[in-house]
């Protein structure tokens, strides 16, 4: 079945949506779609069927999100830890992914009409080569779309993502693009797989488990976390509304906490820049201490230089990533 | 039309606010009712005429004796329990009681966190309260339990005792993302000085660097107090598999509240991806 559902919302769904939208709405929601296997057990069907129904529920949820004005959704489809499952189940999941991404490639017109941009986050090198190529094609084909965004975490764990970001920054240092002192919280965030997205406002985990399971640990530090006991294939529009309501109740406190955190980040950066300038002046220095005005001038000059270095580095990183996807997707064409 | 929706939204949130207030009111009053009943019936049943201390500490002292035995009845206990306070106003006595109960139940590592760094700035005040509560709540048993305080950042022991049974640590947002950034800077400097290559940077290496500075295992369980549904920057790297259980408030929290959460934790099943 399709990734895009054309079905219009019912009257009561529209009414509820409009009431909720009178308050603050999350712009980016992340889902841990847990409970497919327990659902399969409950419904006395095969596990594979449970996963398949899980995908159907994803497509439905995307439609609800769009109607609520939520234009970015990130989902945890497959964890690196899931490779530990039986070969049968892993192969089944890979096959499901193949089907869905192939299907996606046939729906390009529809995707363009709705402006859907698909991104896949994770260590794709861990996946079978043909799936890597399919994914690359889907990502490249929808890259320019900008009305709504679906980020699929596949072969992903947050720790791998963070370690990879550190590696990318180390690459930047190795290439002479940035200095180790340029490494900051903001820069690390820009090197994650999710760098093209803002942090999720709301994270929803279904099936009653109350842990993050290595999902977006960095990005959800100040997000609203909602744990719901419903199994993913049974998720309803009302469950989503409940989660949004919870977000609205925590909104003021979260805004305050995020503002406090941003202030701290800025202060941290300023302190870091100040100490770098002090070190530079010491090295350059001829013993004469600079007056406050000159020090300030040096600080501004240093900050501008750092920002330029970082900008060039991030461009190079984006180019490197785009090239990987383009190469992978063009391989598929040749084959 | 938009005005109508806005009115409906305000009404909905007003209802929710009232519901929350009622639940909180009931929580306090049902506890008071329970204590009154116990206070009346227990001495009658045991024929004791003198009532022990009433007031805020009343419900705590009545739980004194059971703690150690309670710990053993649970299927599993967290090795490291994190207390995450999201409320603006912090009651040190209540937090200290929680720490002491955790120790009594047999939890080896207890950490305390708030996102404004209040605990970090008032480290010694918290320590004093914990020692005070240890005396008050554990009474004659308090010598059996000993607590080691680890100061943030360095591992200088603030209070050395002979037999360590529990370690208490205070965390703030600096221990979260900022620690990861510092580890990243360290690795980048090593690459710059050609001491390491890119291949040497992976999850294991980063994890051991972060573990070095914390000297405490990853939290198995985080008890979040307050209405804010977020971890507010608490140790993002370390909470990858942590169970997060929410409790309404740390103010006037009872041992039963804590034990209820521990019971819930004991029934959690971690499949670790499988």
Coordinates of C-alpha atoms in Angstrom, one line a residue:
Chain A
X1 CA 0.0 0.0 0.0
X2 CA 1.0 3.6 -0.6
X3 CA 3.0 6.0 1.5
X4 CA 0.5 8.8 0.7
X5 CA -3.1 8.7 1.8
X6 CA -5.5 11.0 0.1
X7 CA -8.3 10.4 2.5
X8 CA -9.8 13.6 4.0
X9 CA -10.3 13.9 7.7
X10 CA -13.8 13.4 9.2
X11 CA -15.8 16.3 10.5
X12 CA -15.0 15.5 14.2
X13 CA -11.3 15.1 13.3
X14 CA -11.2 18.5 11.6
X15 CA -13.0 20.1 14.5
X16 CA -10.6 18.6 17.1
X17 CA -7.7 19.5 14.9
X18 CA -8.9 23.1 14.7
X19 CA -9.4 23.4 18.4
X20 CA -5.9 22.0 19.1
X21 CA -4.3 24.3 16.5
X22 CA -5.6 27.3 18.6
X23 CA -2.7 26.5 20.9
X24 CA 1.0 25.9 20.3
X25 CA 1.6 23.0 17.9
X26 CA 4.7 20.9 17.5
X27 CA 6.4 21.4 14.1
X28 CA 8.4 18.2 14.3
X29 CA 7.2 15.0 15.9
X30 CA 9.3 11.9 16.4
X31 CA 7.8 8.4 16.8
X32 CA 9.2 5.2 18.3
X33 CA 6.8 2.8 16.5
X34 CA 6.9 0.1 19.1
X35 CA 4.5 -2.9 19.5
X36 CA 4.3 -4.5 16.1
X37 CA 5.3 -8.0 17.4
X38 CA 3.0 -7.8 20.4
X39 CA 0.2 -6.7 18.2
X40 CA 0.8 -9.7 15.9
X41 CA 0.7 -12.0 18.9
X42 CA -2.5 -10.4 20.1
X43 CA -4.1 -10.7 16.7
X44 CA -2.8 -14.2 16.1
X45 CA -1.0 -13.3 12.9
X46 CA 2.6 -13.7 11.8
X47 CA 5.2 -11.2 13.0
X48 CA 5.8 -10.1 9.4
X49 CA 2.1 -9.1 9.2
X50 CA 2.5 -7.1 12.4
X51 CA 5.4 -5.1 10.8
X52 CA 3.4 -4.7 7.6
X53 CA 0.4 -3.3 9.6
X54 CA 2.9 -1.1 11.4
X55 CA 3.9 0.5 8.0
X56 CA 0.2 1.1 7.2
X57 CA -0.2 2.8 10.4
X58 CA 2.8 5.0 9.6
X59 CA 1.2 6.2 6.4
X60 CA -2.0 6.9 8.2
X61 CA -0.2 8.8 11.0
X62 CA 1.6 11.0 8.4
X63 CA -1.7 12.0 7.0
X64 CA -3.0 13.0 10.5
X65 CA 0.2 14.9 11.1
X66 CA -0.2 16.9 7.9
X67 CA -3.8 17.7 8.8
X68 CA -2.6 19.0 12.2
X69 CA 0.0 21.2 10.5
X70 CA 2.9 19.0 11.6
X71 CA 5.2 19.1 8.6
X72 CA 8.2 17.1 9.9
X73 CA 8.1 13.6 11.2
X74 CA 11.0 11.3 12.2
X75 CA 10.4 7.6 12.8
X76 CA 12.6 4.9 14.3
X77 CA 12.1 2.1 11.7
X78 CA 15.1 -0.1 12.4
X79 CA 17.8 0.0 15.0
X80 CA 21.3 -1.3 14.7
X81 CA 20.4 -3.4 17.7
X82 CA 17.6 -5.0 15.7
X83 CA 20.2 -6.9 13.7
X84 CA 20.4 -9.2 16.7
X85 CA 17.0 -10.6 15.9
X86 CA 16.5 -13.9 14.1
X87 CA 17.8 -14.0 10.5
X88 CA 14.2 -14.7 9.4
X89 CA 12.8 -11.6 11.0
X90 CA 15.7 -9.3 9.8
X91 CA 15.4 -10.6 6.3
X92 CA 11.6 -10.0 6.5
X93 CA 12.1 -6.5 7.6
X94 CA 14.7 -5.8 4.8
X95 CA 12.3 -7.3 2.3
X96 CA 9.5 -5.0 3.6
X97 CA 11.8 -2.0 3.3
X98 CA 12.7 -3.0 -0.3
X99 CA 9.0 -3.2 -1.2
X100 CA 8.2 0.1 0.4
X101 CA 11.1 2.0 -1.1
X102 CA 10.4 0.5 -4.5
X103 CA 6.8 1.5 -4.2
X104 CA 7.9 5.0 -3.2
X105 CA 9.9 5.3 -6.4
X106 CA 6.7 4.6 -8.4
X107 CA 4.8 7.3 -6.6
X108 CA 7.2 10.1 -7.5
X109 CA 4.5 12.2 -9.1
X110 CA 2.3 12.0 -6.0
X111 CA 5.3 12.8 -3.8
X112 CA 6.1 15.8 -5.9
X113 CA 2.4 17.0 -5.7
X114 CA 2.5 16.8 -1.9
X115 CA 6.1 18.1 -1.7
X116 CA 7.2 15.2 0.4
X117 CA 11.0 15.0 1.1
X118 CA 12.2 11.6 2.3
X119 CA 15.5 11.4 4.3
X120 CA 17.0 8.2 5.6
X121 CA 19.2 8.5 8.7
X122 CA 21.6 5.9 9.8
X123 CA 24.6 3.8 8.9
X124 CA 23.4 2.7 5.5
X125 CA 26.6 0.7 4.9
X126 CA 25.2 -1.9 7.2
X127 CA 22.4 -2.6 4.9
X128 CA 22.3 -4.9 1.8
X129 CA 23.7 -3.2 -1.3
X130 CA 20.5 -3.3 -3.3
X131 CA 18.5 -1.7 -0.4
X132 CA 21.2 1.0 -0.1
X133 CA 20.7 1.9 -3.7
X134 CA 16.9 2.0 -3.5
X135 CA 17.1 4.2 -0.5
X136 CA 19.6 6.5 -2.2
X137 CA 17.4 6.8 -5.2
X138 CA 14.4 7.7 -3.0
X139 CA 16.4 10.3 -1.1
X140 CA 17.9 11.9 -4.3
X141 CA 14.5 11.9 -6.1
X142 CA 12.7 13.7 -3.3
X143 CA 15.6 16.0 -2.2
X144 CA 14.2 19.2 -3.7
X145 CA 10.7 18.8 -2.2
X146 CA 10.0 21.1 0.8
X147 CA 6.4 21.0 1.9
X148 CA 6.8 18.2 4.4
X149 CA 9.6 16.0 5.6
X150 CA 9.8 12.4 6.6
X151 CA 13.0 11.2 8.2
X152 CA 13.3 7.4 8.5
X153 CA 15.9 6.1 10.9
X154 CA 17.1 2.9 9.5
X155 CA 20.2 1.1 10.7
X156 CA 20.4 3.8 13.3
X157 CA 21.3 4.3 16.9
X158 CA 21.8 7.7 18.6
X159 CA 25.2 6.8 20.0
X160 CA 26.4 5.8 16.5
X161 CA 25.0 9.1 15.2
X162 CA 26.9 11.1 17.8
X163 CA 30.1 9.1 17.3
X164 CA 29.8 9.6 13.6
X165 CA 29.3 13.4 14.1
X166 CA 32.5 13.5 16.2
X167 CA 34.3 11.6 13.4
X168 CA 33.1 14.1 10.9
X169 CA 34.4 17.0 13.0
X170 CA 37.7 15.1 13.3
X171 CA 37.7 14.8 9.5
X172 CA 37.3 18.5 9.3
X173 CA 40.3 19.0 11.6
X174 CA 42.3 16.5 9.6
X175 CA 41.5 18.4 6.4
X176 CA 42.5 21.7 8.0
X177 CA 39.0 23.1 7.6
X178 CA 38.4 23.6 11.3
X179 CA 40.3 23.7 14.6
X180 CA 39.6 21.5 17.6
X181 CA 38.6 24.6 19.5
X182 CA 35.9 25.2 17.0
X183 CA 34.1 22.1 18.2
X184 CA 31.0 23.1 20.1
X185 CA 27.5 21.9 21.0
X186 CA 26.1 23.8 18.0
X187 CA 28.7 22.4 15.6
X188 CA 28.2 18.8 16.8
X189 CA 24.4 19.2 16.3
X190 CA 25.1 20.3 12.7
X191 CA 27.2 17.2 12.1
X192 CA 24.4 14.7 13.1
X193 CA 22.5 12.8 10.4
X194 CA 19.5 15.0 11.4
X195 CA 21.3 18.3 10.8
X196 CA 18.8 19.4 8.1
X197 CA 16.0 19.2 10.7
X198 CA 15.2 21.2 13.8
X199 CA 15.1 19.2 17.0
X200 CA 11.8 17.3 17.6
X201 CA 9.3 19.2 19.7
X202 CA 7.5 16.0 20.7
X203 CA 8.7 12.4 20.9
X204 CA 6.0 9.7 21.2
X205 CA 6.7 6.1 22.1
X206 CA 4.0 3.5 21.9
X207 CA 3.4 0.1 23.5
X208 CA 3.9 1.3 27.0
X209 CA 7.7 1.1 27.2
X210 CA 9.2 4.2 28.9
X211 CA 12.7 4.4 27.5
X212 CA 14.4 6.1 24.6
X213 CA 16.2 3.0 23.3
X214 CA 19.1 4.9 21.7
X215 CA 16.8 7.2 19.6
X216 CA 17.6 10.9 19.1
X217 CA 19.2 11.1 22.6
X218 CA 21.0 14.4 21.7
X219 CA 18.1 16.0 19.8
X220 CA 15.4 15.2 22.4
X221 CA 17.1 16.6 25.4
X222 CA 14.5 19.4 25.7
X223 CA 11.7 17.8 23.8
X224 CA 8.3 16.8 25.2
X225 CA 8.4 13.0 25.8
X226 CA 5.0 11.2 25.7
X227 CA 4.8 7.5 26.5
X228 CA 1.6 5.8 25.4
X229 CA 0.5 2.3 26.1
X230 CA -1.3 1.7 22.8
X231 CA 0.5 -0.7 20.4
X232 CA 1.7 1.0 17.3
X233 CA -0.5 -0.8 14.7
X234 CA -3.5 0.2 16.9
X235 CA -2.6 3.9 17.0
X236 CA -5.4 6.3 16.5
X237 CA -5.9 10.0 15.7
X238 CA -7.1 10.5 19.3
X239 CA -3.9 9.0 20.6
X240 CA -2.0 11.6 18.5
X241 CA -4.3 14.4 19.9
X242 CA -3.6 13.2 23.4
X243 CA 0.1 13.5 22.8
X244 CA -0.2 17.0 21.3
X245 CA -2.3 18.0 24.3
X246 CA 0.5 16.8 26.6
X247 CA 2.9 18.9 24.5
X248 CA 0.7 22.0 25.0
X249 CA 0.6 21.4 28.7
X250 CA 4.4 21.3 29.0
X251 CA 5.0 24.0 26.4
X252 CA 5.7 27.0 28.7
X253 CA 8.1 25.1 30.9
X254 CA 9.9 23.6 27.9
X255 CA 10.2 27.0 26.2
X256 CA 11.8 28.4 29.4
X257 CA 14.2 25.4 29.7
X258 CA 15.2 25.7 26.1
X259 CA 15.8 29.5 26.4
X260 CA 18.0 28.9 29.5
X261 CA 19.9 26.3 27.6
X262 CA 20.4 28.5 24.6
X263 CA 21.7 31.3 26.9
X264 CA 24.1 28.9 28.4
X265 CA 25.3 27.8 25.0
X266 CA 26.0 31.3 23.9
X267 CA 27.8 32.1 27.1
X268 CA 29.9 29.0 26.6
X269 CA 30.8 29.9 23.1
X270 CA 31.7 33.5 24.1
X271 CA 34.0 32.2 26.9
X272 CA 35.6 29.7 24.5
X273 CA 36.2 32.4 21.9
X274 CA 37.6 34.7 24.6
X275 CA 40.1 32.1 25.8
X276 CA 41.2 31.4 22.3
X277 CA 41.8 35.1 21.6
X278 CA 43.7 35.4 24.9
X279 CA 45.9 32.5 23.8
X280 CA 46.4 33.9 20.4
X281 CA 47.4 37.3 21.8
X282 CA 49.8 35.7 24.2
X283 CA 51.5 33.9 21.3
X284 CA 51.6 36.9 19.1
X285 CA 52.2 39.3 22.0
X286 CA 55.2 41.5 22.5
X287 CA 54.5 41.9 26.2
X288 CA 52.2 44.9 25.8
X289 CA 48.7 44.2 27.1
X290 CA 45.9 45.4 24.8
X291 CA 43.3 47.9 25.9
X292 CA 39.7 46.8 26.1
X293 CA 38.7 48.2 22.8
X294 CA 41.4 46.4 20.9
X295 CA 40.6 43.2 22.8
X296 CA 37.0 43.5 21.8
X297 CA 38.1 44.1 18.1
X298 CA 40.2 41.0 18.2
X299 CA 37.4 38.9 19.7
X300 CA 35.0 40.0 17.0
X301 CA 37.6 39.3 14.3
X302 CA 38.2 35.8 15.8
X303 CA 34.5 35.0 16.0
X304 CA 33.9 36.0 12.4
X305 CA 36.9 33.9 11.4
X306 CA 35.6 30.9 13.3
X307 CA 32.1 31.3 11.9
X308 CA 33.6 31.4 8.3
X309 CA 35.7 28.3 8.9
X310 CA 32.7 26.4 10.3
X311 CA 30.5 27.5 7.4
X312 CA 33.1 26.2 4.8
X313 CA 33.4 23.0 6.8
X314 CA 29.6 22.4 6.9
X315 CA 29.4 23.0 3.2
X316 CA 32.1 20.5 2.5
X317 CA 30.4 18.0 4.8
X318 CA 27.0 18.4 3.1
X319 CA 28.8 18.0 -0.3
X320 CA 30.5 14.8 0.9
X321 CA 27.1 13.4 2.0
X322 CA 25.3 14.4 -1.1
X323 CA 28.0 12.8 -3.2
X324 CA 27.6 9.5 -1.4
X325 CA 23.9 9.4 -2.1
X326 CA 24.3 10.5 -5.7
X327 CA 26.9 7.9 -6.4
X328 CA 24.8 5.2 -4.8
X329 CA 21.7 6.1 -6.6
X330 CA 23.4 6.3 -10.0
X331 CA 24.9 2.8 -9.4
X332 CA 21.3 1.6 -9.4
X333 CA 20.6 3.2 -12.7
X334 CA 23.6 1.4 -14.3
X335 CA 22.6 -1.9 -12.8
Chain B
X1 CA -14.5 31.0 13.5
X2 CA -10.9 31.2 14.7
X3 CA -12.1 32.9 17.9
X4 CA -14.6 30.1 18.6
X5 CA -11.7 27.5 18.2
X6 CA -9.6 29.6 20.5
X7 CA -12.3 29.7 23.1
X8 CA -12.8 26.0 22.9
X9 CA -9.1 25.5 23.3
X10 CA -8.9 27.7 26.4
X11 CA -11.9 25.8 27.8
X12 CA -10.2 22.5 27.2
X13 CA -7.0 23.6 28.9
X14 CA -9.0 25.1 31.8
X15 CA -10.7 21.7 32.3
X16 CA -7.3 19.9 32.2
X17 CA -5.9 22.4 34.7
X18 CA -8.8 21.8 37.1
X19 CA -8.4 18.1 36.7
X20 CA -4.7 18.2 37.5
X21 CA -5.4 20.4 40.6
X22 CA -8.1 18.0 41.8
X23 CA -5.8 15.0 41.4
X24 CA -3.0 16.8 43.3
X25 CA -5.5 17.8 46.0
X26 CA -6.7 14.2 46.3
X27 CA -3.2 12.8 46.5
X28 CA -2.4 15.0 49.5
X29 CA -5.7 14.5 51.3
X30 CA -5.9 10.8 50.8
X31 CA -2.4 10.5 52.3
X32 CA -3.5 12.7 55.2
X33 CA -6.6 10.6 55.7
X34 CA -4.5 7.4 55.6
X35 CA -2.1 8.7 58.1
X36 CA -4.9 9.8 60.4
X37 CA -6.4 6.4 60.3
X38 CA -3.1 4.6 60.9
X39 CA -2.3 7.1 63.6
X40 CA -5.5 6.3 65.3
X41 CA -5.7 2.6 64.8
X42 CA -2.1 1.5 65.2
X43 CA -1.6 2.7 68.8
X44 CA -5.0 1.3 69.7
X45 CA -4.0 -2.0 68.2
X46 CA -0.7 -2.1 69.9
X47 CA -1.9 -0.5 73.1
X48 CA 0.6 2.3 72.9
X49 CA -0.6 5.5 74.3
X50 CA 2.2 7.8 73.2
X51 CA 2.0 8.9 69.6
X52 CA 5.3 9.3 67.9
X53 CA 6.2 12.5 65.9
X54 CA 3.4 13.8 63.7
X55 CA 3.9 16.3 61.0
X56 CA 5.8 16.0 57.8
X57 CA 8.2 13.4 59.0
X58 CA 5.4 11.2 60.4
X59 CA 4.9 9.2 57.2
X60 CA 8.6 8.8 56.8
X61 CA 9.5 7.4 60.2
X62 CA 6.7 4.8 60.0
X63 CA 8.5 3.2 57.1
X64 CA 11.8 3.0 58.9
X65 CA 12.1 -0.6 59.5
X66 CA 10.9 -2.2 56.2
X67 CA 13.3 -0.6 53.7
X68 CA 16.0 -3.2 53.6
X69 CA 13.6 -6.1 53.5
X70 CA 11.6 -4.3 50.8
X71 CA 14.6 -4.1 48.5
X72 CA 15.0 -7.8 48.6
X73 CA 11.3 -8.4 47.7
X74 CA 11.8 -6.7 44.3
X75 CA 12.7 -8.9 41.3
X76 CA 15.3 -6.4 40.2
X77 CA 16.7 -3.1 41.7
X78 CA 18.4 -0.4 39.6
X79 CA 22.1 -0.3 40.1
X80 CA 22.0 3.5 39.4
X81 CA 18.9 5.5 40.1
X82 CA 18.6 9.1 38.9
X83 CA 16.4 11.7 40.6
X84 CA 15.4 14.3 38.0
X85 CA 13.6 17.3 39.6
X86 CA 11.8 19.4 37.0
X87 CA 10.0 21.7 39.5
X88 CA 11.2 25.2 39.9
X89 CA 11.1 25.2 43.7
X90 CA 13.3 22.6 45.2
X91 CA 12.7 21.1 48.7
X92 CA 16.1 19.8 49.8
X93 CA 14.7 17.8 52.7
X94 CA 12.4 15.8 50.4
X95 CA 15.2 15.1 48.0
X96 CA 17.4 14.1 50.8
X97 CA 14.7 11.7 52.1
X98 CA 14.5 10.1 48.6
X99 CA 18.3 9.6 48.5
X100 CA 18.3 8.0 52.0
X101 CA 15.4 5.7 51.1
X102 CA 17.2 4.6 48.0
X103 CA 20.2 3.8 50.0
X104 CA 18.2 1.9 52.6
X105 CA 16.5 -0.2 49.8
X106 CA 19.9 -1.2 48.5
X107 CA 20.5 1.0 45.5
X108 CA 24.3 1.5 45.0
X109 CA 24.4 4.7 43.0
X110 CA 22.0 7.6 43.3
X111 CA 22.2 10.8 41.3
X112 CA 20.4 14.0 41.6
X113 CA 19.8 16.5 38.7
X114 CA 18.0 19.7 37.9
X115 CA 18.4 21.7 34.7
X116 CA 19.1 25.0 36.5
X117 CA 22.2 23.7 38.3
X118 CA 20.6 24.4 41.7
X119 CA 21.9 21.1 43.2
X120 CA 25.3 21.7 41.8
X121 CA 25.6 25.1 43.4
X122 CA 24.2 23.9 46.7
X123 CA 26.1 20.6 46.8
X124 CA 27.1 21.0 50.5
X125 CA 23.6 21.9 51.6
X126 CA 22.3 18.7 49.9
X127 CA 25.0 16.7 51.6
X128 CA 24.1 18.1 55.0
X129 CA 20.4 17.3 54.5
X130 CA 21.2 13.8 53.4
X131 CA 23.2 13.2 56.5
X132 CA 20.5 14.7 58.6
X133 CA 17.8 12.6 57.0
X134 CA 20.0 9.5 57.3
X135 CA 19.9 10.0 61.1
X136 CA 16.2 10.9 61.2
X137 CA 14.9 8.2 58.9
X138 CA 17.2 5.3 59.6
X139 CA 17.7 6.2 63.3
X140 CA 19.6 3.5 65.1
X141 CA 20.2 1.6 61.8
X142 CA 22.0 4.6 60.2
X143 CA 25.5 3.4 61.1
X144 CA 24.9 0.3 58.9
X145 CA 24.5 2.6 55.9
X146 CA 27.2 4.8 54.6
X147 CA 27.2 7.2 51.8
X148 CA 30.0 8.5 49.6
X149 CA 29.6 11.8 47.8
X150 CA 31.3 12.3 44.5
X151 CA 31.9 16.0 43.6
X152 CA 31.0 17.0 40.1
X153 CA 33.8 17.0 37.5
X154 CA 36.5 15.7 39.8
X155 CA 36.4 12.6 41.9
X156 CA 37.5 14.2 45.1
X157 CA 35.6 12.6 47.9
X158 CA 33.9 15.2 49.9
X159 CA 33.0 12.8 52.7
X160 CA 35.0 9.7 53.3
X161 CA 33.6 6.8 55.1
X162 CA 35.0 3.4 55.9
X163 CA 32.5 1.0 54.3
X164 CA 30.9 2.5 51.2
X165 CA 27.5 1.2 50.4
X166 CA 26.0 3.9 48.3
X167 CA 27.4 6.6 46.1
X168 CA 25.6 9.9 45.6
X169 CA 26.3 12.2 42.7
X170 CA 25.0 15.5 41.7
X171 CA 24.6 16.3 37.9
X172 CA 23.8 19.4 36.0
X173 CA 23.4 20.2 32.3
X174 CA 27.2 20.6 32.0
X175 CA 27.5 16.9 32.5
X176 CA 25.3 16.2 29.5
X177 CA 25.9 17.6 26.0
X178 CA 28.9 19.6 27.2
X179 CA 30.7 16.5 28.4
X180 CA 30.2 15.0 24.9
X181 CA 31.6 18.1 23.3
X182 CA 34.7 18.1 25.6
X183 CA 35.3 14.4 24.7
X184 CA 34.9 15.4 21.0
X185 CA 37.4 18.2 21.4
X186 CA 39.9 15.8 23.0
X187 CA 39.5 13.3 20.1
X188 CA 39.9 16.1 17.5
X189 CA 43.0 17.4 19.2
X190 CA 44.4 13.8 19.1
X191 CA 43.7 13.6 15.4
X192 CA 45.3 17.0 14.8
X193 CA 48.4 15.8 16.6
X194 CA 48.3 12.6 14.6
X195 CA 48.0 10.5 17.9
X196 CA 44.8 9.1 16.6
X197 CA 43.2 8.4 13.2
X198 CA 39.6 8.8 12.1
X199 CA 39.2 5.0 12.3
X200 CA 39.9 5.2 16.0
X201 CA 36.8 7.2 16.6
X202 CA 33.8 5.0 17.4
X203 CA 31.0 4.5 19.9
X204 CA 33.3 2.4 22.2
X205 CA 36.0 5.0 22.4
X206 CA 33.6 7.8 23.0
X207 CA 31.8 5.8 25.6
X208 CA 35.0 5.0 27.6
X209 CA 36.0 8.7 27.5
X210 CA 32.7 9.7 28.9
X211 CA 32.7 7.0 31.5
X212 CA 36.1 8.1 32.7
X213 CA 34.8 11.5 33.7
X214 CA 31.7 10.3 35.3
X215 CA 32.9 7.2 37.2
X216 CA 29.4 5.9 37.6
X217 CA 27.4 3.3 35.6
X218 CA 24.6 4.4 33.2
X219 CA 21.3 5.0 35.0
X220 CA 18.9 2.1 34.9
X221 CA 16.1 4.1 36.1
X222 CA 15.2 7.8 36.2
X223 CA 12.5 9.1 38.5
X224 CA 11.2 12.3 37.1
X225 CA 9.4 14.6 39.5
X226 CA 7.1 17.4 38.3
X227 CA 4.7 18.1 35.5
X228 CA 7.3 18.8 32.8
X229 CA 7.5 15.8 30.4
X230 CA 11.1 16.0 29.4
X231 CA 14.6 14.9 30.5
X232 CA 15.7 18.6 30.4
X233 CA 19.2 17.7 29.3
X234 CA 20.0 14.9 31.8
X235 CA 23.0 12.9 30.6
X236 CA 21.8 12.3 27.0
X237 CA 24.5 9.8 26.2
X238 CA 24.0 7.7 29.3
X239 CA 20.2 7.4 29.2
X240 CA 20.0 5.3 26.1
X241 CA 18.3 2.3 27.8
X242 CA 17.1 4.1 31.0
X243 CA 13.5 3.6 32.1
X244 CA 11.9 6.9 32.8
X245 CA 9.1 6.9 35.4
X246 CA 7.2 10.1 36.2
X247 CA 6.0 11.1 39.6
X248 CA 3.8 14.2 40.1
X249 CA 6.0 16.0 42.6
X250 CA 9.0 15.6 44.9
X251 CA 7.3 17.9 47.5
X252 CA 6.0 15.8 50.4
X253 CA 6.9 12.6 48.5
X254 CA 6.4 9.4 50.5
X255 CA 8.4 6.2 50.6
X256 CA 5.3 4.5 49.1
X257 CA 5.6 6.7 46.0
X258 CA 9.3 5.7 45.6
X259 CA 8.6 2.0 46.3
X260 CA 5.7 2.0 43.8
X261 CA 8.0 3.3 41.1
X262 CA 10.6 0.7 42.0
X263 CA 8.0 -2.1 41.7
X264 CA 7.0 -0.7 38.3
X265 CA 10.7 -0.8 37.3
X266 CA 11.0 -4.4 38.5
X267 CA 8.4 -5.5 36.0
X268 CA 9.9 -3.8 33.0
X269 CA 11.3 -6.1 30.3
X270 CA 14.3 -4.9 28.3
X271 CA 14.6 -6.7 25.0
X272 CA 17.7 -4.7 23.9
X273 CA 16.6 -4.7 20.2
X274 CA 16.0 -8.4 20.0

